Amino acid sequence: MNNARKNEIKDNAFKVFALVCTSVGLIVLGLLLYNIISVGLTRINWDFITNLPSRRPGKAGIYTALLGMIWVVTLTLIISFPIGIGAGVYLEEYGKKNPFAKFIEINIANLAGVPSIIYGILGLELFGRLLALGNSILAASLTLSLLVLPIVIVATREAVKAVPGSLREASYGLGATRWQTISRIVLPASFGSILTGLILAVSRAVGETAPLIVVGALVYVPFAPKTPMDQFTVLPIQIFNWTSRPQSGFVVNAAAAIIILLMFVFILNGFAVFLRNRHNRRVKY
Amino acid sequence: MNKLEAKDVNLHYGEKHALKGISMGIKANSVTAFIGPSGCGKSTFLRCFNRMNDLIDNCRVEGEILIDGRDIYKNRINVVDHRKKIGMVFQKPNPFPKSIYENVAYGLRINGISHKKYLDETVEKSLRQAALWDEVKDDLKKSALALSGGQQQRLCIARTLAVEPSVILMDEPASALDPISTAKIEELIHDLKDRYTIVIVTHNMQQAARVSDNTAFFYLGELIEYDETSNIFTNPAKEATQNYVTGRFG
């Protein structure tokens, strides 16, 4: 067998290998989706979304969990995005490039890898007990904000770093101040990439359960939260609770709630991807 | 009095001594070309005039640079205001990812000017001065990034002219362009000379000979020779200059 033939075989072998790898992921995902949809889809109706929790699976709904999740995620976004974007811009545009900055940079990246339960314990002690916020929505949002901040900061830094220096020079050359250059040139040009980081952060916040359990999210909340100081539950916790019940009706409920949660994440991601694509079409450099 | 004046300028990047004791004067309404091989410090020196080197960490400038007799490296000067008087055009066209109109209006908007009629007039005037108006007047709202490289560079010149500087620094403005676009830029430099003082860094010696009144030859961070362009190219005083302009090294 000559060399060219050998290389061709290797080439094809790798192609097949890559295809198999991709397929494994897709097939597992497909099976999971199929399983959940076949169990839960028929359970989804308007009552399921607007009913309060109940001991009887047929009457139980996700109203309080869904509202709790929207409260928690919205507050998390409001708290973490300005801080994260501000910190990212500071580190990239203002901060000096010295060993201390390098040290901070590495540690922020490390924070993104800290297990979420640790954030839960920190949140419980700092927000729940020290600031006496108890097991409120605000305490949970602050905890999740800490959790997603590294993601937002790193994404912002990368996005800002990717803006060509020549654009900054052009702006400074015309007599722009640093803030004018950042607000009118750098941030608009990096908006699309920052948005990608924000999508990741939102998805992470929506799916987190462990830190919220530690902070004190309740499993059974018979009322809809009305202020950030109210007690709450969120969808993942409701799902976790239902799957541990013995009655088969709750398993169906859990599957249905998973479908709603997935739809929620898909819609959020879809919206963000739409915004990003529209933005990237306008801004190329 | 000279428009621009450098007195014994030394510049260090960290340990590297990039400019060594450079002194020269540049007259108003003239075109001065900086030539020399890559890394000789001509671009670095150009950037001293609008303090663009301030943006680089661990860059240190000593000596005096005077514009209209005022030292721009004195503490009391406002760098931002100063840069408005010294326009700069860069090697690679770098329009902002905005519309053609907004690119030219940028320098005015950052000064808080939002009067529509004034903006419209200035945008048109600047684009006309940069010989771009006829090509873009019908689609000012179009993205500047859709223009060709040569058009983008003329847009960058228009953007600079809009803030009405008295000096324009050009850092190899035609090196990324094709010969036709280059010819347009050179023509433009010739037209702008009446109203502006232009300093141009170029690698292209024919270009220096064509557009400039005076030429400065830099080598290894030193100003080797500075004279009228015709003298530099036909009758240089230094052997190094002779060797460079005749293409024996560089």
CSV table of C-alpha atoms in Angstrom, one decimal, chain A residues 97 166-167 169-177 180-181 184-185 189 283-284, chain B residues 47 52 55 80 83-84 86 90 94-98 106 109-110 145 159-160:
chain,number,residue,atom,x,y,z
A,97,LYS,CA,-1.0,45.5,32.5
A,166,SER,CA,-6.9,51.0,15.2
A,167,LEU,CA,-10.5,52.1,15.9
A,169,GLU,CA,-6.5,55.3,17.8
A,170,ALA,CA,-8.8,56.8,15.3
A,171,SER,CA,-11.1,58.0,18.0
A,172,TYR,CA,-8.4,59.3,20.3
A,173,GLY,CA,-6.8,61.0,17.2
A,174,LEU,CA,-10.0,63.0,16.7
A,175,GLY,CA,-9.8,64.3,20.3
A,176,ALA,CA,-12.2,61.8,22.0
A,177,THR,CA,-11.8,61.1,25.7
A,180,GLN,CA,-16.2,58.7,24.6
A,181,THR,CA,-14.1,56.2,22.9
A,184,ARG,CA,-19.3,55.3,21.3
A,185,ILE,CA,-16.7,53.0,19.6
A,189,ALA,CA,-18.4,47.3,18.3
A,283,VAL,CA,-20.8,45.7,12.6
A,284,LYS,CA,-17.8,44.0,10.9
B,47,ARG,CA,3.1,60.1,16.8
B,52,MET,CA,-0.4,59.2,20.5
B,55,LEU,CA,-1.5,55.3,24.8
B,80,VAL,CA,-7.7,65.8,24.3
B,83,ARG,CA,-5.5,66.1,19.5
B,84,LYS,CA,-8.4,68.0,17.9
B,86,ILE,CA,-3.7,67.7,15.0
B,90,PHE,CA,-3.4,55.9,9.7
B,94,ASN,CA,-9.9,52.5,9.9
B,95,PRO,CA,-13.4,53.8,9.5
B,96,PHE,CA,-15.7,53.2,12.4
B,97,PRO,CA,-18.3,50.5,12.0
B,98,LYS,CA,-20.9,53.3,11.5
B,106,TYR,CA,-18.0,61.7,14.9
B,109,ARG,CA,-20.5,64.9,18.0
B,110,ILE,CA,-17.9,64.1,20.6
B,145,LEU,CA,-17.3,49.4,5.7
B,159,ARG,CA,-13.3,62.5,9.1
B,160,THR,CA,-10.1,64.2,10.2
